[in-house]
Coordinates of C-alpha atoms (C1' of nucleotides) in Angstrom, one line a residue:
Chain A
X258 CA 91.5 107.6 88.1
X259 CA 88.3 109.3 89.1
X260 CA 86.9 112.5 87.8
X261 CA 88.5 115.8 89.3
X262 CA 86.1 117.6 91.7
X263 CA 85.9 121.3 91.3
X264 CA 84.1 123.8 93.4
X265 CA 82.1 126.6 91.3
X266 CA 81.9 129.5 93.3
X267 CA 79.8 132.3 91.5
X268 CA 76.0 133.9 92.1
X269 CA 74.8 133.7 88.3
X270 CA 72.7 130.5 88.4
X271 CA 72.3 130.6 84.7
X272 CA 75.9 131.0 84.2
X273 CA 76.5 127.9 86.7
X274 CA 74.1 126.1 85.3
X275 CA 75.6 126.3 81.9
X276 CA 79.3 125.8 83.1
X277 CA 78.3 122.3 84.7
X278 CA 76.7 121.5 81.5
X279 CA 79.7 122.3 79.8
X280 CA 82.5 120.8 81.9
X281 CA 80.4 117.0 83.3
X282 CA 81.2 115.0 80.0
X283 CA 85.3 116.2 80.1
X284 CA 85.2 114.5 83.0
X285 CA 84.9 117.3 85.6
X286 CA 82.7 117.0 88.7
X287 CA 81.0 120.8 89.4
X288 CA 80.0 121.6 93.3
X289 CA 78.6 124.8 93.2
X290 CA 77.9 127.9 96.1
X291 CA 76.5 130.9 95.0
X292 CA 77.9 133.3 97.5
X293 CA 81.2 133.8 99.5
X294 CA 80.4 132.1 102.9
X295 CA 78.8 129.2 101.1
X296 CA 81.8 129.1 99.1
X297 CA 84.2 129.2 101.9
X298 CA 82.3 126.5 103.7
X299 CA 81.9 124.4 100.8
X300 CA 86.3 124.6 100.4
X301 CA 86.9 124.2 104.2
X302 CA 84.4 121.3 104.5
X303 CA 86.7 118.6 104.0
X304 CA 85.8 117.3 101.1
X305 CA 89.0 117.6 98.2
X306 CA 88.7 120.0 95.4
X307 CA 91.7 119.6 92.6
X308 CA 90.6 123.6 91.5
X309 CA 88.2 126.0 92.6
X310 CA 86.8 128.6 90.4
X311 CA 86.0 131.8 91.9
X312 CA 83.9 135.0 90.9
X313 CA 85.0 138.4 91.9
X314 CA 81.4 139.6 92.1
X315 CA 80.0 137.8 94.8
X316 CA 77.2 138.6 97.5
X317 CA 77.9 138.3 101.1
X318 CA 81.4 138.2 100.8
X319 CA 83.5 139.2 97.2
X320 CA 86.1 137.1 95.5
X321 CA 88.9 139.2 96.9
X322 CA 88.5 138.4 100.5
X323 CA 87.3 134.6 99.9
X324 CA 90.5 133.9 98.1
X325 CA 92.3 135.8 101.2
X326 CA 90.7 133.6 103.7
X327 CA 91.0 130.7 101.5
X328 CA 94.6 130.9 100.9
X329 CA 95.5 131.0 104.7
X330 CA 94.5 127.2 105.1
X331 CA 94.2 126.2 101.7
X332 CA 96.7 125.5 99.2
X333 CA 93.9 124.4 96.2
X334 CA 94.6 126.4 93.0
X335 CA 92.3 128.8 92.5
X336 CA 91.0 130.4 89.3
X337 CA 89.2 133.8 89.4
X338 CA 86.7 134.8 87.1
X339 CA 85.4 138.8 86.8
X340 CA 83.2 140.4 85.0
X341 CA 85.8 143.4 84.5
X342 CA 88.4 143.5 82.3
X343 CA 90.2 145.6 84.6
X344 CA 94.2 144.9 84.4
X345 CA 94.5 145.8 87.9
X346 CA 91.6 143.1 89.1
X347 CA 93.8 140.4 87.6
X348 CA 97.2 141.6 88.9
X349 CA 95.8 142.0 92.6
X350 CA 94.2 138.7 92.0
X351 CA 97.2 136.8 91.0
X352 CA 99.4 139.0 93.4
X353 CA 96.6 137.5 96.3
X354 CA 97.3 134.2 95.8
X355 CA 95.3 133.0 92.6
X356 CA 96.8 130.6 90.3
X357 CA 94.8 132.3 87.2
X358 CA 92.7 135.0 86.2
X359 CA 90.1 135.0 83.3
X360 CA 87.9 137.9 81.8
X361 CA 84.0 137.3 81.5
X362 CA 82.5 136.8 79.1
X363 CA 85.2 134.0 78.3
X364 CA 85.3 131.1 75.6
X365 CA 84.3 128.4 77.3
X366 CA 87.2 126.3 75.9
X367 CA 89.7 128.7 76.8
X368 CA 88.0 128.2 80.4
X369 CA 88.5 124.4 79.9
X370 CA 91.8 124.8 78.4
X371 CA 93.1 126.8 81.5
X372 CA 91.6 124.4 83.9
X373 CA 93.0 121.7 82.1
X374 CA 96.1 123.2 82.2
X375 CA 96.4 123.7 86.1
X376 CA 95.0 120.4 86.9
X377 CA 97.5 119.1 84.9
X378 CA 99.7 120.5 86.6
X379 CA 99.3 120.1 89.9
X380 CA 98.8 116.5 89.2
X381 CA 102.7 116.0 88.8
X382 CA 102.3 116.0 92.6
X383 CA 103.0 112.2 94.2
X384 CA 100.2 111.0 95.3
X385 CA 100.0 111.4 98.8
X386 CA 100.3 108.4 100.8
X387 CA 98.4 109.7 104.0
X388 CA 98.2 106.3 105.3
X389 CA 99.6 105.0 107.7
X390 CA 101.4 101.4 108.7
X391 CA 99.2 99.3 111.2
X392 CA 101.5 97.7 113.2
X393 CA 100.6 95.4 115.8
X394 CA 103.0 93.2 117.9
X395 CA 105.6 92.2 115.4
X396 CA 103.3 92.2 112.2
X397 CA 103.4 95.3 110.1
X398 CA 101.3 96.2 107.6
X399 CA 101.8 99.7 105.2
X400 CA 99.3 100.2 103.1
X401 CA 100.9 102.4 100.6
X402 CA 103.1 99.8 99.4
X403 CA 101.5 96.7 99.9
X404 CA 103.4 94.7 102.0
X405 CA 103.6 93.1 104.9
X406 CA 106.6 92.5 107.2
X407 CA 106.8 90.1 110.0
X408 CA 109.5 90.3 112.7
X409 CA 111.4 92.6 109.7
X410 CA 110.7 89.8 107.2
X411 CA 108.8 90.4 103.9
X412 CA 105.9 88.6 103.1
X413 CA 104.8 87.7 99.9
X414 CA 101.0 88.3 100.0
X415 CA 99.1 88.0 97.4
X416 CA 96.3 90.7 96.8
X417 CA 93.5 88.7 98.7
X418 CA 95.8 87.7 101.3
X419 CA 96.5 91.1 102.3
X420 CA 93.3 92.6 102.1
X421 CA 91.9 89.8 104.4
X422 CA 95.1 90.3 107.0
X423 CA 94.4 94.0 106.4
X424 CA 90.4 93.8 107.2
X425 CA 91.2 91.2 110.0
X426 CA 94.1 93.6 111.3
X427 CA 92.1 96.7 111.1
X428 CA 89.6 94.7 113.4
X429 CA 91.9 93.1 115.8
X430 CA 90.4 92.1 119.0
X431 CA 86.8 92.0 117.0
X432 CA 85.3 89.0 115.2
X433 CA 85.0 89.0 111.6
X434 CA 82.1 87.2 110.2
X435 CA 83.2 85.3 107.0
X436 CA 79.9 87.0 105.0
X437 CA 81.8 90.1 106.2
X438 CA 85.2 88.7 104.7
X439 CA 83.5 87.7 101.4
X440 CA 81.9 90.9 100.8
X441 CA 84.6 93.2 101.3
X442 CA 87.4 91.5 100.0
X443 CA 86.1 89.4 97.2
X444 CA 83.5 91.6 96.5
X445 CA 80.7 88.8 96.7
X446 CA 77.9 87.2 99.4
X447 CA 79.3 84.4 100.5
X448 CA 77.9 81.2 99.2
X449 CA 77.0 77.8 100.6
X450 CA 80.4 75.4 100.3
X451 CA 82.3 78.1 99.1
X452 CA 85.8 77.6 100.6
X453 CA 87.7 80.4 99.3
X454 CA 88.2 82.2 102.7
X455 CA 89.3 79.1 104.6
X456 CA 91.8 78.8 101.9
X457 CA 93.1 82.0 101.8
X458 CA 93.2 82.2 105.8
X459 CA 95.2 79.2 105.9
X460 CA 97.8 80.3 103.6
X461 CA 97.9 83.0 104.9
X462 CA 98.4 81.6 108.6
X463 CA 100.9 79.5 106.7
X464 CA 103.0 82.6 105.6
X465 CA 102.8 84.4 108.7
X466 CA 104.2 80.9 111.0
X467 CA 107.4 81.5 108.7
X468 CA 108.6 84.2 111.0
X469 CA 106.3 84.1 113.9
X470 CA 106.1 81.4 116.6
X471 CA 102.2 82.5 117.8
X472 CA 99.2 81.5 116.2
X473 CA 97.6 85.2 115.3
X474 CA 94.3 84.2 113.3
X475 CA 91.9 82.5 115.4
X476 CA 88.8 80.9 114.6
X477 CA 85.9 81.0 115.9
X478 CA 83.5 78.0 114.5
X479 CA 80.4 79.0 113.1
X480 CA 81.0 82.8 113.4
X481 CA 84.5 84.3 111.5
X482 CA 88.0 85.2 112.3
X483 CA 89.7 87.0 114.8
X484 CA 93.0 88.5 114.7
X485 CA 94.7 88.3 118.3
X486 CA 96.5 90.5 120.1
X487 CA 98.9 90.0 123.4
X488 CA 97.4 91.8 126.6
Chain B
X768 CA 115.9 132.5 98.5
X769 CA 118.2 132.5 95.8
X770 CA 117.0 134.3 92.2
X771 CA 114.6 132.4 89.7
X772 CA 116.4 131.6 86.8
X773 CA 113.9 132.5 83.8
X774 CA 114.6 131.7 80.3
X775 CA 112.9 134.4 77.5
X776 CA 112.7 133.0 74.1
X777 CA 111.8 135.7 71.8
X778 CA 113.5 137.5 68.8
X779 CA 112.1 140.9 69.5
X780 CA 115.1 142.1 71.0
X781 CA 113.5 145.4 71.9
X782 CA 111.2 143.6 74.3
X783 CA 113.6 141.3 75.6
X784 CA 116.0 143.9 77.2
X785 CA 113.2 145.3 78.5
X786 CA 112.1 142.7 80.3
X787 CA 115.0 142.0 81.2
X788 CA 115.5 145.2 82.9
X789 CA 111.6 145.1 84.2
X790 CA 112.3 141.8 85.8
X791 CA 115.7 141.8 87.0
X792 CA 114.8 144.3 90.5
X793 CA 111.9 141.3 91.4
X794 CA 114.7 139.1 91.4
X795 CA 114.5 136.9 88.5
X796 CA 117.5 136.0 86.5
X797 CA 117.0 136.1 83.1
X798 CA 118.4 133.9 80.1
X799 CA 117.8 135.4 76.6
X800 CA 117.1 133.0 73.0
X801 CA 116.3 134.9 69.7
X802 CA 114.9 131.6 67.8
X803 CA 113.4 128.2 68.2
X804 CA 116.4 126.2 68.1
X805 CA 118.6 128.4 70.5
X806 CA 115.7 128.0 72.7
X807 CA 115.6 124.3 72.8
X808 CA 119.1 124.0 72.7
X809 CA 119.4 126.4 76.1
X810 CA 116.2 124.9 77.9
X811 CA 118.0 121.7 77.4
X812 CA 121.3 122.6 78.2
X813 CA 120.8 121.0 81.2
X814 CA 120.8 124.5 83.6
X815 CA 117.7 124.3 85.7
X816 CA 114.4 126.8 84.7
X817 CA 112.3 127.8 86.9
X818 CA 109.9 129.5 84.1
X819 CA 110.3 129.5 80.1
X820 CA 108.5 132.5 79.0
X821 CA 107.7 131.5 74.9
X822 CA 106.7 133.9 72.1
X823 CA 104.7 132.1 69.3
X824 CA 106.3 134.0 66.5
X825 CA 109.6 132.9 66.2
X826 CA 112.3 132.7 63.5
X827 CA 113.4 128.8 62.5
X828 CA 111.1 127.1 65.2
X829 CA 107.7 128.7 65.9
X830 CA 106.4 129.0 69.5
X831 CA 104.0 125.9 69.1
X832 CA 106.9 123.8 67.6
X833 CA 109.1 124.8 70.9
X834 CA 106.3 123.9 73.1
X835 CA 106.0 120.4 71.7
X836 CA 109.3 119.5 71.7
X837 CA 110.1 120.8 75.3
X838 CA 106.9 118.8 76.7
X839 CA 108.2 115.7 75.1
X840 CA 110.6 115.7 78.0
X841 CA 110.5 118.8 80.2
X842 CA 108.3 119.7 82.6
X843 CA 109.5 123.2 83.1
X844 CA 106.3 125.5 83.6
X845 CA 106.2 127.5 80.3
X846 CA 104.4 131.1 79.8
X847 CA 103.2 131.7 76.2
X848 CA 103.3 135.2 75.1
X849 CA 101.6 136.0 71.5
X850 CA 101.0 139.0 69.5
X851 CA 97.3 138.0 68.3
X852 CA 95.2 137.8 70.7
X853 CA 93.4 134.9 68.6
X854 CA 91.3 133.1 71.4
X855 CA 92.4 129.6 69.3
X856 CA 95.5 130.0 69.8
X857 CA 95.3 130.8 73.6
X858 CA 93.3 127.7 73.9
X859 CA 96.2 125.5 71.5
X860 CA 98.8 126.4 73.7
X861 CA 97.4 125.4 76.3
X862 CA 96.1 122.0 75.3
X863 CA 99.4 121.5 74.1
X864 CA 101.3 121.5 77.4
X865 CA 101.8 125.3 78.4
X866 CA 100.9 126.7 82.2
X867 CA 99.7 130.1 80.7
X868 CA 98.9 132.4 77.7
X869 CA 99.4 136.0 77.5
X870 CA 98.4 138.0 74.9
X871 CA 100.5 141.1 73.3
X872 CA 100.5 144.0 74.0
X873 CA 100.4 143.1 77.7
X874 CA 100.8 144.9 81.0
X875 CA 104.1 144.4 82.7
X876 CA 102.7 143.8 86.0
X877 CA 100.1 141.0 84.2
X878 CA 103.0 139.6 83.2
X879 CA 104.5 139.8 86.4
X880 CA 102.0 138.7 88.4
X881 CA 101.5 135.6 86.3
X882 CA 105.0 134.7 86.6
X883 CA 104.6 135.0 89.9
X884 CA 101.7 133.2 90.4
X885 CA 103.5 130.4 88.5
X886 CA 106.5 130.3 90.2
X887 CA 104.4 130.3 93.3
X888 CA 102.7 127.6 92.4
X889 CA 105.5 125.3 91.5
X890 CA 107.8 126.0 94.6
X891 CA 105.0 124.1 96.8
X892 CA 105.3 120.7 94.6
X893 CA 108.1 118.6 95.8
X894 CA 111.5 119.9 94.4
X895 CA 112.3 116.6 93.6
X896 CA 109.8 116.6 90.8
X897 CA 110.9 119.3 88.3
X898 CA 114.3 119.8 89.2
X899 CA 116.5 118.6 91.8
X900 CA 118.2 114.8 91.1
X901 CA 117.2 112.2 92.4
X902 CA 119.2 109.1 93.4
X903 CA 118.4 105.9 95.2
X904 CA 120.5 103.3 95.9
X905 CA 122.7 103.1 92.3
X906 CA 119.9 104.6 89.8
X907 CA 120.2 108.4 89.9
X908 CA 118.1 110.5 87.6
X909 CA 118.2 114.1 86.3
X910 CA 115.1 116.0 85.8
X911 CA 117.0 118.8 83.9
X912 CA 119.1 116.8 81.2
X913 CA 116.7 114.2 81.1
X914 CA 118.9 111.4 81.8
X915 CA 119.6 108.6 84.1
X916 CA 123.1 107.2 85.4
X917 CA 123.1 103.8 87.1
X918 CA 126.5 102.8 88.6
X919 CA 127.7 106.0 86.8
X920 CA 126.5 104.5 83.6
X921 CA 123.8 106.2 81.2
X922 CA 120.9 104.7 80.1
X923 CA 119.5 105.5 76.9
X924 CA 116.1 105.7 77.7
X925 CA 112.8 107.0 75.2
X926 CA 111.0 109.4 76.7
X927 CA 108.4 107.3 78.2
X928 CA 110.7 105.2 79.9
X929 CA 112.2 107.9 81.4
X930 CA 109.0 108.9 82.7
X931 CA 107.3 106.0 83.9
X932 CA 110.6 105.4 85.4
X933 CA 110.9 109.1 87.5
X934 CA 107.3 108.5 88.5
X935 CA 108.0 105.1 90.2
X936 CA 111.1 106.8 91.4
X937 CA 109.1 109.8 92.8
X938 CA 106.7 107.0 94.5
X939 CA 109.7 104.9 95.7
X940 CA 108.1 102.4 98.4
X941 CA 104.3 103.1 96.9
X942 CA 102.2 101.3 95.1
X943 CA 101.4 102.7 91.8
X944 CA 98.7 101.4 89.6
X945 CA 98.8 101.2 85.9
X946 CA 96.1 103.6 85.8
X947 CA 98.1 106.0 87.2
X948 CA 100.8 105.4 84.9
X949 CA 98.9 105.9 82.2
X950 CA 97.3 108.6 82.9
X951 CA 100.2 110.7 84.3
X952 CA 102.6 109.4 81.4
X953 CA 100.9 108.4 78.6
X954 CA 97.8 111.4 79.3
X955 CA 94.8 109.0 78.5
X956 CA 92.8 106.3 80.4
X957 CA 93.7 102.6 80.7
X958 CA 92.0 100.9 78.5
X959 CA 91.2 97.2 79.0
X960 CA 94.3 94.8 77.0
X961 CA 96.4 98.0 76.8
X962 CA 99.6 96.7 77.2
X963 CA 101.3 99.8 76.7
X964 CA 102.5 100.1 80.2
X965 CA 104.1 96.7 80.8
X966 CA 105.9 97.1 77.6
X967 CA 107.5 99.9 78.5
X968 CA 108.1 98.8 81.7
X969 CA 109.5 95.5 80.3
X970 CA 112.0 97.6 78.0
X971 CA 112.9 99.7 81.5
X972 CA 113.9 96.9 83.3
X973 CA 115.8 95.6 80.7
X974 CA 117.9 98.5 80.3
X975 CA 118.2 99.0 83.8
X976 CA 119.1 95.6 84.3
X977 CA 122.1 95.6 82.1
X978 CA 124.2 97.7 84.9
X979 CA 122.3 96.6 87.9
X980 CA 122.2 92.8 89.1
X981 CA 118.8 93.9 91.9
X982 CA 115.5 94.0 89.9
X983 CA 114.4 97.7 91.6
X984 CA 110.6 97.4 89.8
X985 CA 108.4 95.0 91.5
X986 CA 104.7 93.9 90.3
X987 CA 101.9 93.5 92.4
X988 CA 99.9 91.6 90.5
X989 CA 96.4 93.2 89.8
X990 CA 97.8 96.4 91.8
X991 CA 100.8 97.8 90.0
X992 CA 104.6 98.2 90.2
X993 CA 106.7 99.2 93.1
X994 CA 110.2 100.9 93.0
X995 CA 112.4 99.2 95.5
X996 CA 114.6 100.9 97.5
X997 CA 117.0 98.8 100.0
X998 CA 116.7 98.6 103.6
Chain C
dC1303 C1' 112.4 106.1 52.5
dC1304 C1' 114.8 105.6 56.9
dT1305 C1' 114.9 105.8 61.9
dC1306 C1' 113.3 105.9 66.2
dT1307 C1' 109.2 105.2 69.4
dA1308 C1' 104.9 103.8 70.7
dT1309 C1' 101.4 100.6 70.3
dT1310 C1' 99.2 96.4 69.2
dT1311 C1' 99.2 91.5 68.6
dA1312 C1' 100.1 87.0 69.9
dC1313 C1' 101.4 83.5 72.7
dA1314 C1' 103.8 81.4 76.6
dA1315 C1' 104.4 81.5 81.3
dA1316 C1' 103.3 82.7 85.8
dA1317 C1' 100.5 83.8 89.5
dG1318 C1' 96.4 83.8 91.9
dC1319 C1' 91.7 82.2 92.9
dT1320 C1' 88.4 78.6 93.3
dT1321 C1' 87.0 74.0 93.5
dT1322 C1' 87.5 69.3 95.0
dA1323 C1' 88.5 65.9 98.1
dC1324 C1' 89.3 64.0 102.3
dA1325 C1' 90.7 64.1 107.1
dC1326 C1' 89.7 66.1 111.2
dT1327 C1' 87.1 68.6 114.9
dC1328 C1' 83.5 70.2 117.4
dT1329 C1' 78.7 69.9 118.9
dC1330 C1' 74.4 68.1 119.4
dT1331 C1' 71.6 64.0 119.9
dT1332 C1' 70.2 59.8 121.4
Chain D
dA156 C1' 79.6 57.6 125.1
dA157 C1' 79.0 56.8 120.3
dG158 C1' 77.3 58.5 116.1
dA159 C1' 75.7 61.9 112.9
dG160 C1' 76.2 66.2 110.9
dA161 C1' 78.0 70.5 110.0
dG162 C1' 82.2 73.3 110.0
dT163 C1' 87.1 73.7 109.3
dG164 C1' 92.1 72.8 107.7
dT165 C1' 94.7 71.9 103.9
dA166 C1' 96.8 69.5 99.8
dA167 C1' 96.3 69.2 95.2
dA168 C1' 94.2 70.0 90.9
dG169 C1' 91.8 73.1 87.6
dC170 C1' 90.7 77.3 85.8
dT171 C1' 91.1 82.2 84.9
dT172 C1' 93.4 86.4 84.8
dT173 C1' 97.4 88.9 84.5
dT174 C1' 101.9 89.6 83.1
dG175 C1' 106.4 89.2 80.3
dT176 C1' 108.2 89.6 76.0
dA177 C1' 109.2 88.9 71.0
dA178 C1' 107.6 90.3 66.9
dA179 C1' 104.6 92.8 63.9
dT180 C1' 102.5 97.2 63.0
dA181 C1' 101.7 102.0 63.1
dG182 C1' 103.3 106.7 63.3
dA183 C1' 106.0 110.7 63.8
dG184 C1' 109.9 113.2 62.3
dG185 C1' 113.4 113.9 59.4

DNA sequence: CCTCTATTTACAAAAGCTTTACACTCTCTT
DNA sequence: AAGAGAGTGTAAAGCTTTTGTAAATAGAGG
């Protein structure tokens, strides 16, 4: 799995500098905004953050009311940092809608053991399967598992043969050049007499005529694939 | 929403009845172990946890030893609560499996707080996950004991079967790759010709096997394994 | 030392991908 | 219209990679 992406949010350069130093070879990947509405926009951007760690101290807009705003739309754990040791920063913090709440100056392996710690935790979450089947006439494809099903039939695909149906599918009405084919399924340029393609395509035509009377991968000589659909 | 059912494990009885007392109003339910091994025997007694607040000083079975033995098969968040504030052992626990460290003395409404936080936190992951059963088709498996029935039958699972086997379960109808196996389940990377995972997975389809005639675990070759459920 | 698990090793078997071979088709050329 | 040449369909063979599993090994816990 890929390296979990957190979002720094805190105004002392030096202090960012060193934390993404620090955290890169554990396997962490550090965006960093050094004041509140950066930090907000950086979170709300889009992009997914497994944790975000967040300074009380911050210019434009503090910690407090970044984690409020946050927390309306957001659901990422959040870790606050504060210069204060104050008892009642932490309990407001936590009472807000933070996940964890560490003192500066910290051990920077108790910082890494805490984020550790929530990562690990939130990653007992299934893996969200945001994808959704492509279904067009009566071939249906879902993504998340794998398979294929024609008429209500399962096929058995095998990996190449469903990425090509899936590229083909994903295309449908639009030619697909074979150079096309070859480079994002089999991860290669396509070269002179290779055959691969043609012989994955026809299996795979093969397995789809089990269960389905209408020829759905057309070819078009000289140019690629197309995957048909009724009008 | 119905009380959260805490369990304290701690042999400072002083404490205990006061927290007790402190965290009964905020609606939490409290369970009460004086040593290591009543703790272990309660938290697996098979009643469900929303939070196991653990001291590290403990008579029979110290706090670390708990926490060990709990991870190797629950995943009920656990709160560490220590005398010394040793930043070592903060960052142990922590490595070792537990959500959160608090040091003694402590503020009540710290501790509070970071129950809250914790219980917070866990009530937005599927309940499925930590706590409720969960039963497809014939297989039906239970988070808190740690066991699985099929056809009314128990399966004497290890500990990792059980696990790979609830997170195919949790992913019913996904895809899930063998990195993600390992990584959830056995906590480190896949390495290249670790065959680990289709060991285990060998062993858990044998088991399964011998009170179920359907073969529930499907391999996509060069993908990952697939728990089955029926139409 | 014994037991229970997890991991590694080793090898067989299976599955999938590519290549080969040849028939066929389309298009262009003469 | 026939022939040449390139592109395509597909069966079959060959090769590589992945998987299943028994057995050996390593390790933790008692």
């Amino acid at each position: 799995m890929s390296n979990k992406q957190l979002l720094l949010i805190d105004d002392d350069t030096e202090l960012t500098e060193l934390l993404s130093q620090y955290l890169a070879p554990q396997g962490y990947e550090l965006d960093i905004a050094h004041d509140g509405e950066a930090g907000i926009a950086q979170a709300t951007s889009g992009k997914h953050y497994d944790l975000i760690l967040l300074d009380v101290m911050l210019p434009k807009l503090d910690g407090f009311e970044v984690l409020k705003k946050l927390r309306v739309t957001h659901l990422t754990p959040i870790l606050m940092l504060t210069a204060k040791g104050d008892d009642l920063d932490k309990i407001l913090g936590l009472e807000m809608g933070a996940d964890d709440y560490l003192a500066k100056p910290f051990n920077h392996r108790e910082l890494s053991a805490r984020i550790k710690a929530l990562v690990r935790r939130m990653s007992l979450l299934p893996a969200t399967s945001v994808q959704q089947n492509l279904k067009l006439d009566d071939v249906e494809l879902s993504p998340a598992s794998q398979q294929v099903f024609c008429n209500g039939n399962l096929l058995e695909l095998t990996g190449t043969e469903y990425s090509i149906l899936h590229l083909l599918m994903l295309n449908h009405g639009n030619l697909v050049s074979k150079e096309e084919i070859s480079e994002k399924v089999l991860g290669r340029k396509l070269a002179p007499f290779d055959r691969s393609i043609d012989m994955h395509v026809s299996n795979l035509r093969k397995k789809l005529a089990e269960f389905n009377s209408s020829e759905k991968i057309k070819t078009h000589r000289g140019a690629g694939y197309l995957y048909l659909v009724e009008a």
